[in-house]
Amino acid sequence: MAQTWINGKMDAKLDPSDRAFAYGDGVFVTMAVDSQGQVRFLESYLQRLQESTARLGFCWRASADLLALIDSIAQAHPLHCLKLLVSRGVGGRGYAAPAAPTPNEVLSVSQLPAQYAAWRAHGVSLALSSVTLAAQPLLAGIKHCNRLEQVLIKSQSLPNGTDDWLVLDQQQQIIEASMANLVLLFSMAEKLIAVSPSHAQSGVSGVMRQQLILQLIELGIDVELRPVSLTELKRAKHLLLCNSLIGVVDVVCADGVHFERWNATASLQQTLVPQ
Amino acid sequence: MAQTWINGKMDAKLDPSDRAFAYGDGVFVTMAVDSQGQVRFLESYLQRLQESTARLGFCWRASADLLALIDSIAQAHPLHCLKLLVSRGVGGRGYAAPAAPTPNEVLSVSQLPAQYAAWRAHGVSLALSSVTLAAQPLLAGIKHCNRLEQVLIKSQSLPNGTDDWLVLDQQQQIIEASMANLVLLFSMAEKLIAVSPSHAQSGVSGVMRQQLILQLIELGIDVELRPVSLTELKRAKHLLLCNSLIGVVDVVCADGVHFERWNATASLQQTLVPQ
């Protein structure tokens, strides 16, 4: 089981009037600790949490105490996964939030998923999920704690030989995998163009996607964020999947469409994979 | 503050790996205790919870111990509000749920909202919320713990002289109030026809709505559940708002449209209001 700290206190228990428990009223990030005990891209994750709490309408920023705790946990847990959930804190009955909430910070550390090394080596296959994501621009893009759609997606049995789900919205636009972002690479006039699905209506815009986009731009590849229809998948030459723990991997097949492995993925992994 | 029981234990604290905290992976009901210490419509609420957990993909039914606890809390708290939240229980990191989860039951008791007696006496006014509900048929109708849309709705300031929000979906169909269901009454050929918005795409279908519908049918009024557009509001003669704690009240104004108070509301309140 994961080890947990609530507001800095190890193995503490939660007040059942916490609004993340009642309403999913919180946000979270999942971060990788490298072999040196450093959290990869920590500043970006904290920035993202701060922006996400602002989207939900409350103020939070990482305190010096929290930063010190993250550092000491990370030092003690190289090559682990560190999750930080920030809830709006306790509240009374009813949806209306306290005017001046006191956010609760819950840190938990757990092992990196065992299968990710094999996924990086061999690529992954995606099956098309029958669960499609609802459009809610007010919540799109942020990793809030209302994740029942993802729970439903993961509750279905993957077909043999597939590793994760390809997830669309209700307009049959490609949004993401069940717990990762996607980047399509199209070959145009002997150049590669990268396209990652827009998260204006649904989906979670991950920190690793930001990092991958920066790396692609470094490689001289133009990157577009825009709606991507399922039919466009057939025209893509390569498909990349990324999240904080896996870094980046090739998708070799999605919804029956096959993709060439990309010769740059291995070097991107050198930069993006926690090691 | 509310008094709380977790799996029968008073003032217990919650395991932070509870999936309702992480993902909003649970369902809840809010019930009224009458002056005799009886929970109104208890069987319907428990039935609804059981159906809702099944929709989310886990099994739960009320145990004899839970029923005894509900009874003893209700006896000790006449004219209070009793909330029962059933989460999927603890889980590991990741959206995939345990194959055989052990649901957690959290009961909390709190006071009835003070303003509801005045609302019943004078009727309520609704302002149109700018937050519109996303369409997700897989989750529509059930009172799950993914309630950030309602949190956003309640975070806005009501215009002076209004009491709650009229909430639409993204197709400008009327769905509900911020924490109550709606029934429109149309006058047709000297008869009243009742229409309550369909919750096939979004919204929460409350137990009190069921009870109100049964009462309307007893009065010889035909009831339809179907999509209702905002423009239809102008043709309605009466508008009713209902939830477990308020019973039923007249809406006197919604989005600037005025409604006659209904002469049958007072007698419906005799049946439906906790007293």
Coordinates of C-alpha atoms in Angstrom, one line a residue:
Chain A
M1 CA 0.0 0.0 0.0
A2 CA 1.0 3.6 -0.5
Q3 CA 2.5 5.6 2.3
T4 CA 0.6 8.9 2.9
W5 CA 1.1 12.3 4.5
I6 CA -1.8 14.6 5.2
N7 CA -0.8 18.3 5.6
G8 CA 2.7 17.0 6.5
K9 CA 1.6 14.3 8.9
M10 CA 2.5 10.8 8.1
D11 CA -0.2 8.1 8.0
A12 CA -2.8 10.6 9.1
K13 CA -6.4 10.0 8.4
L14 CA -8.8 12.3 6.6
D15 CA -11.7 14.3 7.9
P16 CA -14.8 12.8 6.2
S17 CA -16.2 16.3 5.6
D18 CA -13.3 17.0 3.1
R19 CA -14.9 18.3 -0.1
A20 CA -12.8 16.1 -2.3
F21 CA -14.5 13.1 -0.6
A22 CA -17.9 14.6 -0.9
Y23 CA -17.8 16.2 -4.3
G24 CA -14.4 15.4 -5.9
D25 CA -13.6 19.1 -5.1
G26 CA -9.8 19.0 -5.6
V27 CA -7.0 18.5 -8.1
F28 CA -4.0 16.2 -8.2
V29 CA -0.7 15.5 -10.0
T30 CA 1.3 12.3 -10.4
M31 CA 5.0 12.9 -10.5
A32 CA 8.0 10.6 -11.0
V33 CA 11.1 10.5 -8.7
D34 CA 14.3 9.8 -10.6
S35 CA 17.1 7.5 -9.4
Q36 CA 18.8 10.5 -7.7
G37 CA 15.7 11.2 -5.5
Q38 CA 14.7 14.3 -7.5
V39 CA 11.1 14.9 -8.6
R40 CA 11.1 15.4 -12.4
F41 CA 9.6 18.7 -13.5
L42 CA 8.4 19.6 -10.0
E43 CA 8.1 23.3 -10.7
S44 CA 5.8 22.6 -13.6
Y45 CA 3.6 20.3 -11.5
L46 CA 3.2 22.8 -8.7
Q47 CA 2.5 25.6 -11.3
R48 CA -0.2 23.4 -12.8
L49 CA -1.8 22.6 -9.4
Q50 CA -1.9 26.3 -8.6
E51 CA -3.5 27.1 -11.9
S52 CA -6.0 24.2 -11.5
T53 CA -7.1 25.3 -8.0
A54 CA -7.6 28.8 -9.4
R55 CA -9.9 27.3 -12.2
L56 CA -11.9 25.7 -9.4
G57 CA -12.1 29.0 -7.6
F58 CA -9.8 28.6 -4.6
C59 CA -6.2 29.8 -3.8
W60 CA -3.4 27.5 -3.2
R61 CA 0.3 27.6 -3.6
A62 CA 3.1 25.2 -2.3
S63 CA 4.5 26.3 1.0
A64 CA 8.2 26.0 2.0
D65 CA 7.1 23.2 4.4
L66 CA 5.5 21.3 1.6
L67 CA 8.5 21.7 -0.7
A68 CA 10.8 20.4 2.1
L69 CA 8.5 17.4 2.7
I70 CA 8.4 16.6 -1.0
D71 CA 12.2 16.8 -1.2
S72 CA 12.7 14.5 1.8
I73 CA 10.1 11.9 0.6
A74 CA 11.7 12.0 -2.9
Q75 CA 15.2 11.5 -1.5
A76 CA 14.0 8.5 0.4
H77 CA 12.1 7.0 -2.6
P78 CA 14.2 7.1 -5.8
L79 CA 12.3 5.7 -8.8
H80 CA 8.9 5.9 -7.2
C81 CA 5.7 7.7 -8.0
L82 CA 4.6 10.7 -5.9
K83 CA 1.1 11.9 -6.0
L84 CA 0.0 15.2 -4.6
L85 CA -3.7 15.9 -4.2
V86 CA -4.9 19.3 -3.1
S87 CA -8.5 19.4 -2.0
R88 CA -10.6 22.5 -1.2
G89 CA -10.6 21.3 2.5
V90 CA -13.4 20.6 4.8
G91 CA -16.9 22.0 4.2
G92 CA -20.4 21.8 5.5
R93 CA -23.4 20.0 3.8
G94 CA -24.2 21.5 0.4
Y95 CA -22.3 22.3 -2.7
A96 CA -21.4 25.9 -1.8
A97 CA -17.8 26.1 -0.7
P98 CA -16.6 28.0 2.3
A99 CA -15.6 31.6 1.3
A100 CA -12.1 31.1 2.7
P101 CA -11.3 27.4 2.5
T102 CA -8.2 25.8 4.0
P103 CA -6.9 23.4 1.3
N104 CA -5.8 19.9 2.4
E105 CA -2.6 18.5 0.9
V106 CA -2.3 14.7 0.6
L107 CA 1.0 13.3 -0.6
S108 CA 1.3 9.6 -1.3
V109 CA 4.2 7.5 -2.6
S110 CA 3.9 4.3 -4.4
Q111 CA 5.9 2.1 -6.8
L112 CA 6.3 2.9 -10.5
P113 CA 4.1 0.6 -12.7
A114 CA 6.1 -2.5 -13.5
Q115 CA 4.9 -2.8 -17.1
Y116 CA 6.2 0.6 -18.3
A117 CA 9.8 -0.5 -19.1
A118 CA 8.4 -3.2 -21.5
W119 CA 6.0 -0.6 -23.0
R120 CA 8.9 1.7 -23.7
A121 CA 10.9 -1.2 -25.3
H122 CA 8.1 -2.7 -27.4
G123 CA 5.6 0.1 -27.9
V124 CA 1.9 -0.2 -26.9
S125 CA -1.4 -1.0 -28.6
L126 CA -4.6 0.9 -27.9
A127 CA -8.2 -0.4 -28.2
L128 CA -11.0 2.1 -28.8
S129 CA -13.0 2.7 -25.7
S130 CA -16.8 2.7 -26.0
V131 CA -16.9 5.3 -23.2
T132 CA -16.8 8.8 -24.7
L133 CA -15.9 11.9 -22.8
A134 CA -18.4 14.6 -22.0
A135 CA -17.7 18.2 -23.1
Q136 CA -17.3 20.7 -20.2
P137 CA -15.1 23.6 -21.1
L138 CA -15.2 24.9 -17.5
L139 CA -13.4 21.8 -16.3
A140 CA -11.5 20.6 -19.4
G141 CA -7.7 20.4 -19.3
I142 CA -7.3 20.2 -15.5
K143 CA -6.7 17.1 -13.5
H144 CA -9.5 17.5 -11.0
C145 CA -10.9 14.8 -8.8
N146 CA -14.1 14.2 -10.8
R147 CA -12.7 11.1 -12.6
L148 CA -15.6 8.8 -12.9
E149 CA -15.3 8.7 -16.7
Q150 CA -11.8 7.4 -16.4
V151 CA -13.0 4.8 -13.8
L152 CA -15.7 3.6 -16.2
I153 CA -13.1 3.4 -19.0
K154 CA -10.7 1.4 -16.9
S155 CA -13.6 -0.9 -15.7
Q156 CA -13.9 -2.5 -19.1
S157 CA -11.7 -5.5 -20.2
L158 CA -9.0 -4.7 -22.7
P159 CA -9.0 -7.0 -25.8
N160 CA -6.1 -9.4 -25.8
G161 CA -2.9 -7.9 -27.0
T162 CA -3.8 -4.3 -26.2
D163 CA -2.4 -2.2 -23.4
D164 CA -4.6 0.8 -22.9
W165 CA -7.6 2.6 -24.3
L166 CA -7.9 5.2 -27.1
V167 CA -10.5 7.7 -25.7
L168 CA -12.8 9.9 -27.9
D169 CA -15.3 12.6 -27.0
Q170 CA -18.9 12.4 -28.1
Q171 CA -18.0 14.1 -31.4
Q172 CA -15.7 11.2 -32.2
Q173 CA -12.6 13.4 -31.7
I174 CA -9.5 11.8 -30.3
I175 CA -8.8 13.2 -26.8
E176 CA -6.3 11.0 -25.0
A177 CA -5.6 7.5 -23.6
S178 CA -7.1 6.4 -20.3
M179 CA -4.3 7.9 -18.3
A180 CA -1.9 9.5 -20.9
N181 CA -1.8 12.1 -23.6
L182 CA -1.3 11.5 -27.3
V183 CA 0.7 13.2 -30.0
L184 CA 0.2 12.3 -33.7
L185 CA 3.1 12.8 -36.2
F186 CA 2.1 13.4 -39.8
S187 CA 4.5 13.3 -42.7
M188 CA 4.1 16.3 -45.0
A189 CA 6.4 17.2 -47.8
E190 CA 9.2 15.1 -46.2
K191 CA 8.7 17.0 -42.9
L192 CA 7.0 15.8 -39.7
I193 CA 4.2 17.8 -38.2
A194 CA 3.0 17.0 -34.7
V195 CA -0.6 17.4 -33.6
S196 CA -1.9 16.9 -30.1
P197 CA -5.6 16.9 -29.4
S198 CA -7.1 20.1 -28.0
H199 CA -8.4 19.9 -24.5
A200 CA -10.7 22.8 -24.8
Q201 CA -13.8 20.6 -24.2
S202 CA -12.5 17.6 -22.3
G203 CA -9.3 15.7 -21.4
V204 CA -6.4 16.4 -19.1
S205 CA -3.4 18.4 -20.4
G206 CA -0.5 16.7 -18.8
V207 CA 2.8 18.2 -17.7
M208 CA 4.6 15.5 -19.7
R209 CA 2.8 16.6 -22.8
Q210 CA 4.1 20.1 -22.3
Q211 CA 7.6 18.7 -21.9
L212 CA 7.3 16.4 -25.0
I213 CA 6.0 19.4 -27.0
L214 CA 9.0 21.4 -26.0
Q215 CA 11.3 18.6 -27.1
L216 CA 9.5 18.3 -30.4
I217 CA 10.0 22.0 -31.1
E218 CA 13.7 21.6 -30.2
L219 CA 13.8 18.9 -32.9
G220 CA 12.5 21.5 -35.4
I221 CA 9.0 19.9 -35.6
D222 CA 6.0 22.2 -35.7
V223 CA 3.4 21.4 -33.1
E224 CA -0.4 22.1 -33.3
L225 CA -3.0 21.7 -30.6
R226 CA -6.3 21.3 -32.3
P227 CA -9.3 18.9 -32.5
V228 CA -8.3 15.6 -34.2
S229 CA -10.9 13.3 -35.6
L230 CA -10.7 9.6 -35.4
T231 CA -10.5 9.4 -39.2
E232 CA -7.2 11.4 -39.1
L233 CA -5.6 8.6 -37.2
K234 CA -5.2 6.6 -40.5
R235 CA -3.1 9.4 -42.0
A236 CA -0.6 9.6 -39.1
K237 CA 2.8 8.1 -39.6
H238 CA 3.7 7.8 -35.9
L239 CA 1.7 8.0 -32.7
L240 CA 3.2 8.9 -29.3
L241 CA 1.8 8.3 -25.8
C242 CA 3.1 10.2 -22.8
N243 CA 2.5 10.7 -19.1
S244 CA 4.5 11.6 -16.1
L245 CA 5.5 8.0 -15.2
I246 CA 6.1 6.4 -18.6
G247 CA 7.7 9.5 -20.2
V248 CA 7.1 8.8 -23.9
V249 CA 6.4 5.6 -25.8
D250 CA 5.5 4.6 -29.4
V251 CA 2.0 3.5 -30.1
V252 CA 2.3 0.7 -32.6
C253 CA -1.5 0.1 -33.1
A254 CA -4.6 2.1 -32.2
D255 CA -8.1 1.0 -33.1
G256 CA -6.6 -1.4 -35.7
V257 CA -4.5 1.3 -37.4
H258 CA -0.8 0.4 -37.4
F259 CA 2.0 3.0 -36.9
E260 CA 5.7 2.9 -37.6
R261 CA 7.9 3.2 -34.6
W262 CA 9.7 6.6 -34.6
N263 CA 13.5 6.6 -34.7
A264 CA 13.6 9.7 -32.3
T265 CA 11.5 8.1 -29.5
A266 CA 14.5 6.4 -27.9
S267 CA 16.4 9.7 -27.6
L268 CA 13.3 11.5 -26.3
Q269 CA 13.0 8.8 -23.6
Q270 CA 16.6 9.6 -22.5
T271 CA 15.3 13.1 -21.7
L272 CA 11.8 12.4 -20.5
V273 CA 11.8 9.0 -18.7
P274 CA 12.6 9.1 -15.0
Q275 CA 15.9 7.4 -14.6
Chain B
M1 CA -20.4 20.8 12.3
A2 CA -22.0 17.5 11.3
Q3 CA -21.7 14.4 13.3
T4 CA -20.3 11.5 11.3
W5 CA -20.2 7.7 11.4
I6 CA -17.9 5.7 9.1
N7 CA -18.9 2.0 8.7
G8 CA -20.8 2.4 12.0
K9 CA -18.1 4.0 14.0
M10 CA -18.8 7.5 15.3
D11 CA -16.4 10.3 14.6
A12 CA -14.1 8.0 12.7
K13 CA -11.6 9.3 10.2
L14 CA -11.3 8.3 6.6
D15 CA -8.5 6.4 4.8
P16 CA -7.0 8.8 2.3
S17 CA -6.8 6.0 -0.2
D18 CA -10.6 6.0 -0.4
R19 CA -11.7 6.2 -4.0
A20 CA -14.4 8.8 -3.4
F21 CA -11.6 11.1 -2.2
A22 CA -9.3 10.3 -5.1
Y23 CA -11.8 10.2 -7.9
G24 CA -15.3 11.0 -6.6
D25 CA -15.9 7.2 -6.9
G26 CA -19.1 7.0 -4.8
V27 CA -22.7 7.9 -4.6
F28 CA -24.8 9.6 -1.9
V29 CA -28.3 10.5 -0.8
T30 CA -29.6 13.2 1.4
M31 CA -32.7 12.3 3.5
A32 CA -35.0 14.1 5.9
V33 CA -35.8 12.9 9.4
D34 CA -39.4 13.8 10.4
S35 CA -40.5 15.0 13.9
Q36 CA -41.1 11.4 14.9
G37 CA -37.5 10.4 14.2
Q38 CA -38.4 8.5 11.0
V39 CA -36.4 8.8 7.8
R40 CA -38.8 9.8 5.0
F41 CA -38.9 7.4 2.0
L42 CA -35.9 5.4 3.4
E43 CA -36.6 2.4 1.3
S44 CA -36.6 4.5 -1.9
Y45 CA -33.3 6.1 -1.0
L46 CA -31.6 2.8 -0.2
Q47 CA -33.0 1.3 -3.5
R48 CA -31.6 4.3 -5.3
L49 CA -28.2 4.0 -3.8
Q50 CA -28.1 0.3 -4.7
E51 CA -29.1 1.0 -8.3
S52 CA -26.5 3.9 -8.4
T53 CA -23.6 1.7 -7.2
A54 CA -24.6 -0.9 -9.8
R55 CA -24.4 1.9 -12.5
L56 CA -20.8 2.6 -11.3
G57 CA -20.0 -1.1 -11.4
F58 CA -19.9 -2.2 -7.8
C59 CA -22.3 -4.1 -5.5
W60 CA -23.7 -2.6 -2.4
R61 CA -26.8 -3.1 -0.4
A62 CA -27.8 -1.8 3.1
S63 CA -26.9 -4.3 5.9
A64 CA -29.1 -4.9 8.9
D65 CA -26.4 -3.1 11.0
L66 CA -26.6 0.0 8.8
L67 CA -30.4 0.0 9.0
A68 CA -30.2 -0.2 12.8
L69 CA -27.7 2.6 12.9
I70 CA -29.8 4.8 10.6
D71 CA -32.8 4.1 12.8
S72 CA -31.0 5.0 16.0
I73 CA -29.5 8.2 14.5
A74 CA -32.8 9.3 13.2
Q75 CA -34.6 8.6 16.5
A76 CA -32.0 10.9 18.2
H77 CA -32.3 13.6 15.5
P78 CA -35.9 14.5 14.6
L79 CA -36.2 17.2 11.9
H80 CA -32.6 16.8 10.8
C81 CA -30.9 16.0 7.6
L82 CA -29.2 12.6 7.2
K83 CA -26.7 12.0 4.4
L84 CA -25.4 8.6 3.4
L85 CA -22.4 8.4 1.1
V86 CA -21.3 5.0 -0.2
S87 CA -17.9 5.0 -1.7
R88 CA -16.2 2.1 -3.6
G89 CA -13.8 1.9 -0.7
V90 CA -10.1 2.0 -0.7
G91 CA -8.0 1.4 -3.8
G92 CA -4.4 1.7 -5.1
R93 CA -3.0 4.3 -7.4
G94 CA -4.7 4.4 -10.8
Y95 CA -8.2 4.6 -12.0
A96 CA -8.8 0.8 -12.2
A97 CA -11.0 -0.3 -9.3
P98 CA -10.3 -3.4 -7.2
A99 CA -12.1 -6.4 -8.6
A100 CA -13.9 -7.0 -5.3
P101 CA -14.1 -3.6 -3.5
T102 CA -15.3 -3.2 0.1
P103 CA -17.6 -0.1 0.0
N104 CA -17.3 2.4 2.8
E105 CA -20.5 3.9 4.3
V106 CA -20.4 7.4 5.7
L107 CA -23.4 8.7 7.5
S108 CA -23.6 12.3 8.6
V109 CA -26.3 14.2 10.4
S110 CA -26.8 18.0 10.2
Q111 CA -29.6 20.6 10.6
L112 CA -32.3 21.2 8.1
P113 CA -31.6 24.4 6.1
A114 CA -33.2 27.3 8.0
Q115 CA -34.5 29.1 4.9
Y116 CA -36.7 26.3 3.6
A117 CA -39.8 27.1 5.7
A118 CA -39.8 30.6 4.3
W119 CA -39.3 29.2 0.8
R120 CA -42.4 27.0 1.2
A121 CA -44.5 29.9 2.5
H122 CA -43.5 32.5 -0.1
G123 CA -42.2 30.5 -3.1
V124 CA -38.8 30.9 -4.7
S125 CA -37.2 32.8 -7.5
L126 CA -34.6 31.3 -9.8
A127 CA -31.8 33.0 -11.8
L128 CA -30.4 31.4 -14.9
S129 CA -26.9 29.9 -14.3
S130 CA -24.2 30.6 -16.9
V131 CA -22.8 27.1 -16.0
T132 CA -24.4 24.5 -18.3
L133 CA -24.2 20.8 -17.6
A134 CA -22.2 18.4 -19.7
A135 CA -23.9 15.4 -21.4
Q136 CA -22.8 12.1 -20.1
P137 CA -25.5 9.4 -20.4
L138 CA -23.3 6.9 -18.5
L139 CA -23.5 9.0 -15.4
A140 CA -26.7 11.0 -15.9
G141 CA -29.5 10.6 -13.4
I142 CA -27.4 9.3 -10.5
K143 CA -26.2 11.3 -7.5
H144 CA -22.5 10.3 -7.8
C145 CA -19.7 12.2 -6.1
N146 CA -18.4 14.0 -9.2
R147 CA -20.2 17.2 -8.4
L148 CA -17.8 19.9 -9.6
E149 CA -20.4 21.3 -11.9
Q150 CA -22.7 21.9 -9.0
V151 CA -19.8 23.4 -7.0
L152 CA -19.1 25.9 -9.9
I153 CA -22.8 26.7 -10.1
K154 CA -23.0 27.5 -6.4
S155 CA -19.8 29.5 -6.5
Q156 CA -21.5 32.3 -8.4
S157 CA -23.4 35.1 -6.6
L158 CA -27.1 34.9 -6.9
P159 CA -28.7 38.2 -8.1
N160 CA -30.6 40.1 -5.4
G161 CA -34.1 38.7 -4.8
T162 CA -33.3 35.2 -6.2
D163 CA -33.0 32.0 -4.1
D164 CA -31.4 29.4 -6.4
W165 CA -30.2 28.7 -9.9
L166 CA -32.1 27.4 -13.0
V167 CA -29.6 25.1 -14.6
L168 CA -29.6 24.1 -18.3
D169 CA -27.5 21.7 -20.4
Q170 CA -25.4 22.8 -23.3
Q171 CA -28.3 22.4 -25.7
Q172 CA -30.3 25.0 -23.6
Q173 CA -32.6 22.4 -22.2
I174 CA -33.8 22.8 -18.7
I175 CA -32.4 20.1 -16.4
E176 CA -32.8 21.1 -12.7
A177 CA -32.1 23.7 -10.0
S178 CA -28.7 23.7 -8.3
M179 CA -29.8 21.1 -5.8
A180 CA -33.4 20.3 -6.6
N181 CA -35.6 18.9 -9.4
L182 CA -38.2 20.8 -11.4
V183 CA -41.7 20.0 -12.6
L184 CA -43.5 22.3 -15.1
L185 CA -47.3 22.4 -15.2
F186 CA -48.9 23.4 -18.5
S187 CA -52.6 24.2 -18.8
M188 CA -54.1 22.4 -21.8
A189 CA -57.8 22.3 -22.6
E190 CA -58.6 23.2 -19.0
K191 CA -56.5 20.3 -17.7
L192 CA -53.0 20.5 -16.2
I193 CA -50.2 18.4 -17.7
A194 CA -47.0 18.0 -15.8
V195 CA -43.6 17.7 -17.4
S196 CA -40.3 17.1 -15.7
P197 CA -37.0 17.3 -17.6
S198 CA -35.5 14.1 -18.8
H199 CA -32.2 13.1 -17.1
A200 CA -31.0 10.8 -19.9
Q201 CA -28.0 13.1 -20.6
S202 CA -27.4 15.0 -17.4
G203 CA -29.0 15.9 -14.0
V204 CA -29.8 14.0 -10.9
S205 CA -33.2 12.2 -10.7
G206 CA -34.2 12.7 -7.1
V207 CA -36.3 10.5 -4.8
M208 CA -38.5 13.4 -4.0
R209 CA -39.2 13.9 -7.7
Q210 CA -40.4 10.3 -7.9
Q211 CA -42.7 11.0 -4.8
L212 CA -44.0 14.2 -6.3
I213 CA -44.7 12.5 -9.6
L214 CA -46.7 9.8 -7.8
Q215 CA -48.7 12.5 -6.0
L216 CA -49.4 14.3 -9.2
I217 CA -50.7 11.1 -10.8
E218 CA -52.9 10.6 -7.7
L219 CA -54.4 14.0 -8.5
G220 CA -55.2 12.8 -12.0
I221 CA -52.5 14.8 -13.7
D222 CA -50.6 13.2 -16.6
V223 CA -46.8 13.4 -16.1
E224 CA -44.2 13.3 -18.9
L225 CA -40.5 13.0 -18.6
R226 CA -38.9 14.5 -21.6
P227 CA -36.4 17.2 -22.8
V228 CA -37.8 20.7 -22.0
S229 CA -36.4 23.7 -23.8
L230 CA -35.9 27.0 -22.0
T231 CA -38.4 28.6 -24.4
E232 CA -41.1 26.3 -23.1
L233 CA -40.8 27.9 -19.7
K234 CA -42.9 30.9 -20.9
R235 CA -45.8 28.6 -21.7
A236 CA -45.8 27.0 -18.2
K237 CA -48.6 28.0 -15.8
H238 CA -46.9 26.7 -12.6
L239 CA -43.4 25.6 -11.8
L240 CA -42.6 23.3 -8.9
L241 CA -39.2 22.7 -7.2
C242 CA -38.6 19.7 -5.1
N243 CA -35.9 17.9 -3.1
S244 CA -35.6 15.6 -0.1
L245 CA -35.3 18.4 2.5
I246 CA -37.7 21.1 1.1
G247 CA -40.4 18.7 -0.1
V248 CA -42.1 20.8 -2.8
V249 CA -42.3 24.6 -3.3
D250 CA -43.8 26.9 -5.9
V251 CA -41.3 28.7 -8.1
V252 CA -42.7 32.2 -8.6
C253 CA -40.1 33.4 -11.1
A254 CA -37.4 31.8 -13.2
D255 CA -35.1 33.6 -15.6
G256 CA -37.6 36.6 -15.5
V257 CA -40.6 34.5 -16.3
H258 CA -43.4 34.7 -13.7
F259 CA -45.6 31.8 -12.6
E260 CA -48.9 31.6 -10.7
R261 CA -48.6 29.9 -7.4
W262 CA -50.5 26.5 -7.6
N263 CA -53.4 26.0 -5.3
A264 CA -52.5 22.3 -4.7
T265 CA -48.9 22.9 -3.6
A266 CA -49.9 23.4 0.1
S267 CA -51.7 20.1 0.3
L268 CA -48.7 18.3 -1.5
Q269 CA -46.5 19.9 1.2
Q270 CA -48.6 18.2 3.8
T271 CA -47.6 14.8 2.3
L272 CA -44.0 15.5 1.2
V273 CA -42.5 17.9 3.6
P274 CA -40.7 16.4 6.6
Q275 CA -42.8 17.3 9.7

